[in-house]
């Protein structure tokens, strides 16, 4: 068995529902798959002495899961004061409307189409519900509307799908853009260097204890994949599907459609930077 401490980001181990830091509790959604790993992590975040909680990514439209989140909040002696979304993919956001109905809360997101209420989210915003300090960090790239949330008191960052608890994420072309994603990873790296963030609370997979190690791994992985794609194009593989077959030959074929999205983003990036001919 591989030592978790030797893996990128030092994953904590098995994904479970329950406390992850002093202020963050996970409720794992029952939607495991090749793309969602163990399922979607729905995060409940609250100050220890507060009677209000913030819920991040209610997850899929599954009443059993949504009520399990509410039950977890109520068992802690709190009620839901606000719902936030890291991005609009259904495994994170589809249940938000129903969750808002069940809890009577507003939903804040970067994408206006996902909001319930007048307030959105943007760079520099600070969530203060129940005395909490949760800083909004724009991290586009996986999708155009992707956000992360910096939780300074726990030296943690909730990353949605920008950084996963294991493996790497898809840059979902055409909505996602690789240049934006690389900038977002560098922005997260600055949180680890300048703000002391050491814990990643991801949208899928286990908690990561080494945030800087995870970011560095992601940046190195992207550089390696870009070099592979560039080499594949130089070898005559011109279409995205051809490049996938050449570069992702060791990856389960069920993941090739997702890999093709990333390859399209990589080809766009290489073309824009003059590294290959369009």
Coordinates of N, CA and C in Angstrom, one line a residue, residues 17-160:
X17 N -18.0 11.4 5.7 CA -18.8 12.5 6.2 C -18.3 12.8 7.7
X18 N -18.1 14.0 8.0 CA -17.7 14.4 9.3 C -16.8 15.5 9.3
X19 N -16.3 15.9 10.5 CA -15.4 17.1 10.7 C -14.1 16.9 9.9
X20 N -13.6 18.0 9.3 CA -12.4 18.0 8.6 C -11.4 19.0 9.2
X21 N -11.9 20.1 9.6 CA -11.1 21.1 10.4 C -12.0 21.6 11.5
X22 N -11.5 22.6 12.3 CA -12.3 23.1 13.4 C -13.6 23.7 12.9
X23 N -13.7 24.2 11.7 CA -14.8 24.9 11.2 C -15.5 24.3 10.0
X24 N -15.0 23.2 9.5 CA -15.5 22.6 8.2 C -15.9 21.2 8.5
X25 N -17.1 20.8 8.1 CA -17.6 19.4 8.1 C -18.1 19.0 6.8
X26 N -17.8 17.8 6.4 CA -18.2 17.3 5.1 C -19.4 16.4 5.2
X27 N -20.3 16.5 4.2 CA -21.4 15.5 4.1 C -21.3 15.0 2.7
X28 N -20.9 13.7 2.5 CA -20.6 13.1 1.2 C -21.9 12.8 0.5
X29 N -22.0 13.2 -0.7 CA -23.2 12.9 -1.5 C -23.1 11.5 -2.1
X30 N -24.2 10.8 -2.2 CA -24.2 9.4 -2.7 C -24.2 9.4 -4.3
X31 N -23.2 10.1 -4.9 CA -23.2 10.1 -6.3 C -21.8 9.8 -6.9
X32 N -21.2 8.6 -6.4 CA -19.8 8.3 -6.8 C -19.8 7.9 -8.3
X33 N -18.7 8.2 -9.0 CA -18.6 7.9 -10.4 C -17.1 8.1 -10.8
X34 N -16.7 7.7 -12.0 CA -15.4 8.0 -12.4 C -15.0 9.5 -12.4
X35 N -16.0 10.3 -12.7 CA -15.8 11.8 -12.7 C -15.9 12.4 -11.3
X36 N -16.8 11.9 -10.5 CA -17.0 12.5 -9.2 C -16.3 11.8 -8.0
X37 N -15.5 10.8 -8.4 CA -14.7 10.0 -7.4 C -15.6 9.4 -6.4
X38 N -15.4 9.7 -5.1 CA -16.3 9.1 -4.0 C -17.7 9.7 -4.0
X39 N -17.9 10.8 -4.7 CA -19.1 11.6 -4.6 C -18.8 13.1 -4.4
X40 N -19.8 13.9 -4.4 CA -19.5 15.3 -4.2 C -19.4 15.6 -2.7
X41 N -18.4 16.4 -2.3 CA -18.3 16.8 -0.9 C -19.1 18.1 -0.7
X42 N -20.1 18.0 0.1 CA -20.9 19.2 0.5 C -20.3 19.7 1.8
X43 N -19.9 20.9 1.8 CA -19.2 21.5 3.0 C -20.1 22.3 3.9
X44 N -20.1 22.1 5.2 CA -20.7 22.9 6.1 C -19.6 23.7 6.9
X45 N -19.7 25.0 6.9 CA -18.6 25.8 7.5 C -19.3 26.8 8.5
X46 N -18.7 26.8 9.7 CA -19.3 27.7 10.7 C -18.2 28.0 11.8
X47 N -18.4 29.1 12.4 CA -17.6 29.4 13.6 C -18.0 28.5 14.7
X48 N -17.1 28.0 15.6 CA -17.4 27.1 16.6 C -18.6 27.5 17.6
X49 N -18.6 28.8 17.8 CA -19.6 29.3 18.8 C -20.8 30.0 18.1
X50 N -21.0 29.8 16.8 CA -22.1 30.4 16.1 C -23.3 29.5 16.0
X51 N -24.5 30.1 15.8 CA -25.7 29.3 15.6 C -26.0 29.3 14.1
X52 N -25.2 29.9 13.3 CA -25.4 29.9 11.8 C -24.3 29.2 11.1
X53 N -24.7 28.5 10.0 CA -23.7 27.8 9.2 C -23.8 28.2 7.7
X54 N -22.7 28.1 7.0 CA -22.7 28.3 5.6 C -22.5 27.0 4.9
X55 N -23.4 26.7 3.9 CA -23.2 25.4 3.2 C -22.7 25.7 1.8
X56 N -21.6 25.0 1.4 CA -21.0 25.2 0.1 C -21.2 23.9 -0.7
X57 N -21.8 24.1 -1.9 CA -22.2 23.1 -2.9 C -23.1 22.0 -2.3
X58 N -24.4 22.3 -2.3 CA -25.4 21.3 -1.8 C -25.3 20.0 -2.5
X59 N -24.9 20.1 -3.8 CA -24.7 18.8 -4.5 C -25.8 18.5 -5.5
X60 N -26.0 17.2 -5.8 CA -27.0 16.9 -6.8 C -28.4 17.0 -6.2
X61 N -29.4 17.0 -7.1 CA -30.8 17.1 -6.7 C -31.3 15.7 -6.1
X62 N -31.0 15.5 -4.8 CA -31.2 14.3 -4.1 C -31.7 14.7 -2.8
X63 N -33.0 14.5 -2.5 CA -33.6 14.9 -1.3 C -33.0 14.3 -0.1
X64 N -32.6 13.0 -0.2 CA -32.0 12.3 0.9 C -30.7 13.0 1.3
X65 N -29.9 13.3 0.3 CA -28.7 14.0 0.6 C -28.9 15.4 1.2
X66 N -29.8 16.2 0.6 CA -30.0 17.5 1.0 C -30.5 17.5 2.5
X67 N -31.4 16.6 2.8 CA -31.9 16.5 4.2 C -30.8 16.0 5.1
X68 N -29.9 15.2 4.6 CA -28.8 14.8 5.5 C -27.9 16.0 5.8
X69 N -27.7 16.9 4.9 CA -26.9 18.1 5.1 C -27.6 18.9 6.2
X70 N -28.9 19.1 6.0 CA -29.7 19.9 7.0 C -29.6 19.3 8.4
X71 N -29.7 17.9 8.4 CA -29.7 17.2 9.7 C -28.3 17.4 10.4
X72 N -27.2 17.4 9.6 CA -25.9 17.6 10.1 C -25.8 19.0 10.7
X73 N -26.3 20.0 10.0 CA -26.3 21.3 10.6 C -27.1 21.4 11.9
X74 N -28.3 20.9 11.9 CA -29.1 21.0 13.1 C -28.5 20.2 14.2
X75 N -27.9 19.1 14.0 CA -27.2 18.3 15.1 C -26.1 19.1 15.8
X76 N -25.6 20.1 15.0 CA -24.5 20.9 15.6 C -25.1 22.1 16.4
X77 N -26.4 22.2 16.4 CA -27.1 23.2 17.1 C -27.2 24.5 16.3
X78 N -27.1 24.4 15.0 CA -27.1 25.5 14.1 C -28.3 25.4 13.1
X79 N -28.4 26.5 12.3 CA -29.3 26.5 11.2 C -28.5 27.0 10.0
X80 N -28.9 26.7 8.8 CA -28.3 27.2 7.6 C -28.6 28.7 7.4
X81 N -27.5 29.5 7.3 CA -27.7 30.9 7.1 C -27.5 31.4 5.7
X82 N -26.7 30.6 4.9 CA -26.4 31.0 3.5 C -25.9 29.7 2.8
X83 N -26.2 29.7 1.4 CA -25.7 28.7 0.6 C -24.8 29.3 -0.5
X84 N -23.6 28.7 -0.7 CA -22.7 29.2 -1.7 C -22.4 28.1 -2.7
X85 N -22.0 28.5 -4.0 CA -21.6 27.5 -5.0 C -20.2 27.8 -5.5
X86 N -19.4 26.8 -5.7 CA -18.1 26.9 -6.2 C -18.2 27.1 -7.8
X87 N -19.2 26.4 -8.4 CA -19.4 26.5 -9.8 C -20.7 25.8 -10.1
X88 N -21.1 25.9 -11.4 CA -22.5 25.5 -11.7 C -22.7 24.0 -12.2
X89 N -21.7 23.2 -12.2 CA -21.9 21.8 -12.6 C -22.9 21.1 -11.8
X90 N -23.8 20.3 -12.4 CA -24.9 19.7 -11.7 C -24.5 18.9 -10.4
X91 N -23.4 18.3 -10.4 CA -23.0 17.5 -9.2 C -22.7 18.4 -8.0
X92 N -22.6 19.7 -8.2 CA -22.3 20.6 -7.2 C -23.6 21.5 -6.9
X93 N -24.3 21.8 -8.0 CA -25.3 22.9 -7.9 C -26.7 22.5 -8.2
X94 N -26.9 21.4 -8.7 CA -28.3 21.0 -9.2 C -29.3 21.1 -8.0
X95 N -28.8 20.7 -6.8 CA -29.7 20.7 -5.7 C -29.9 22.0 -4.9
X96 N -29.2 23.0 -5.4 CA -29.2 24.3 -4.7 C -30.6 24.9 -4.5
X97 N -31.4 24.9 -5.6 CA -32.7 25.5 -5.5 C -33.6 24.8 -4.5
X98 N -33.6 23.5 -4.5 CA -34.4 22.7 -3.6 C -33.8 22.9 -2.2
X99 N -32.5 23.0 -2.0 CA -31.9 23.2 -0.7 C -32.3 24.6 -0.2
X100 N -32.3 25.6 -1.0 CA -32.8 26.9 -0.6 C -34.2 26.9 -0.2
X101 N -35.0 26.1 -0.9 CA -36.4 26.0 -0.5 C -36.6 25.3 0.9
X102 N -35.8 24.3 1.1 CA -35.9 23.6 2.4 C -35.4 24.4 3.6
X103 N -34.4 25.3 3.3 CA -33.8 26.0 4.4 C -34.2 27.5 4.5
X104 N -34.8 28.0 3.4 CA -35.2 29.4 3.4 C -34.0 30.3 3.2
X105 N -32.9 29.8 2.6 CA -31.7 30.6 2.4 C -31.5 31.1 1.0
X106 N -30.7 32.1 0.9 CA -30.3 32.6 -0.4 C -29.1 31.8 -0.9
X107 N -29.0 31.8 -2.3 CA -27.9 31.1 -2.9 C -27.0 32.1 -3.6
X108 N -25.7 32.2 -3.2 CA -24.8 33.1 -3.9 C -23.8 32.4 -4.8
X109 N -23.6 32.9 -6.0 CA -22.7 32.2 -6.9 C -22.2 33.3 -7.8
X110 N -21.1 33.0 -8.6 CA -20.6 34.0 -9.5 C -21.5 34.1 -10.7
X111 N -22.1 33.0 -11.2 CA -23.0 33.0 -12.3 C -24.4 33.5 -11.9
X112 N -24.9 34.6 -12.4 CA -26.1 35.2 -12.0 C -27.3 34.2 -12.2
X113 N -27.2 33.3 -13.2 CA -28.2 32.3 -13.4 C -28.4 31.3 -12.3
X114 N -27.4 31.2 -11.5 CA -27.4 30.2 -10.4 C -27.9 30.8 -9.1
X115 N -28.0 32.1 -9.0 CA -28.3 32.8 -7.7 C -29.8 32.8 -7.4
X116 N -30.0 32.7 -6.1 CA -31.4 32.9 -5.6 C -31.2 34.1 -4.6
X117 N -31.6 35.3 -5.0 CA -31.4 36.5 -4.2 C -30.6 37.5 -5.0
X118 N -30.3 38.6 -4.5 CA -29.7 39.7 -5.2 C -28.2 39.7 -5.2
X119 N -27.6 39.0 -4.3 CA -26.2 39.1 -4.1 C -25.4 38.0 -4.9
X120 N -24.4 38.4 -5.6 CA -23.5 37.4 -6.2 C -22.3 37.2 -5.4
X121 N -21.2 36.8 -6.1 CA -19.9 36.6 -5.5 C -18.9 37.1 -6.5
X122 N -17.8 37.7 -5.9 CA -16.7 38.1 -6.8 C -15.4 38.3 -6.0
X123 N -14.4 38.6 -6.7 CA -13.1 38.8 -6.1 C -13.1 39.9 -5.0
X124 N -12.5 39.6 -3.9 CA -12.5 40.5 -2.7 C -13.7 40.4 -1.8
X125 N -14.7 39.7 -2.2 CA -15.9 39.5 -1.3 C -15.4 38.7 -0.1
X126 N -16.0 39.0 1.1 CA -15.8 38.3 2.3 C -17.1 37.9 2.9
X127 N -17.3 36.6 3.1 CA -18.6 36.1 3.7 C -18.4 36.2 5.2
X128 N -19.3 36.8 5.9 CA -19.2 37.0 7.4 C -20.4 36.4 8.1
X129 N -21.2 35.5 7.5 CA -22.3 34.9 8.2 C -21.9 34.2 9.5
X130 N -22.6 34.6 10.5 CA -22.4 33.9 11.8 C -21.0 34.2 12.4
X131 N -20.4 35.3 12.0 CA -19.0 35.7 12.4 C -17.9 35.0 11.7
X132 N -18.3 34.2 10.7 CA -17.3 33.5 9.8 C -16.5 34.5 9.0
X133 N -15.3 34.2 8.7 CA -14.5 34.9 7.7 C -14.2 33.9 6.6
X134 N -14.8 34.1 5.4 CA -14.6 33.2 4.3 C -14.4 34.1 3.1
X135 N -13.2 34.1 2.5 CA -12.8 35.0 1.4 C -13.0 34.4 0.1
X136 N -13.6 35.1 -0.8 CA -13.8 34.6 -2.2 C -12.6 34.7 -3.0
X137 N -12.2 33.6 -3.7 CA -11.0 33.6 -4.5 C -11.4 33.2 -5.9
X138 N -11.4 34.1 -6.9 CA -11.7 33.6 -8.3 C -10.7 32.6 -8.8
X139 N -11.2 31.5 -9.2 CA -10.3 30.4 -9.8 C -10.8 29.8 -11.0
X140 N -11.1 30.7 -12.1 CA -11.6 30.1 -13.3 C -10.6 29.2 -14.0
X141 N -11.1 28.4 -14.9 CA -10.3 27.5 -15.6 C -11.0 26.1 -15.8
X142 N -11.3 25.5 -14.7 CA -12.1 24.2 -14.8 C -13.5 24.6 -15.5
X143 N -14.1 25.7 -15.1 CA -15.2 26.4 -15.7 C -14.9 27.9 -15.6
X144 N -15.6 28.7 -16.4 CA -15.5 30.1 -16.3 C -15.9 30.7 -15.0
X145 N -16.9 30.0 -14.3 CA -17.5 30.5 -13.1 C -16.9 29.9 -11.8
X146 N -15.8 29.2 -11.9 CA -15.2 28.5 -10.8 C -14.7 29.5 -9.7
X147 N -15.0 29.2 -8.5 CA -14.5 30.0 -7.3 C -14.0 29.0 -6.3
X148 N -13.0 29.6 -5.5 CA -12.6 28.9 -4.3 C -12.9 29.8 -3.1
X149 N -12.8 29.2 -1.9 CA -13.1 30.0 -0.7 C -12.0 29.8 0.3
X150 N -11.4 30.8 0.7 CA -10.3 30.8 1.7 C -10.8 30.9 3.1
X151 N -10.5 30.0 3.9 CA -10.9 30.0 5.3 C -9.7 30.2 6.2
X152 N -9.4 31.5 6.4 CA -8.1 31.8 7.1 C -8.0 31.2 8.5
X153 N -9.0 31.2 9.3 CA -8.9 30.7 10.6 C -8.5 29.2 10.7
X154 N -8.8 28.4 9.7 CA -8.3 27.0 9.6 C -7.2 26.8 8.7
X155 N -6.6 27.9 8.1 CA -5.5 27.8 7.2 C -5.9 26.8 6.0
X156 N -7.1 27.0 5.6 CA -7.7 26.1 4.6 C -8.2 26.8 3.4
X157 N -8.4 26.1 2.3 CA -9.1 26.6 1.1 C -10.0 25.5 0.5
X158 N -11.2 25.9 0.3 CA -12.2 25.0 -0.4 C -12.1 25.3 -1.9
X159 N -11.8 24.3 -2.6 CA -11.4 24.5 -4.0 C -12.4 24.0 -5.1
X160 N -13.6 23.4 -4.6 CA -14.5 22.9 -5.6 C -13.8 21.9 -6.5

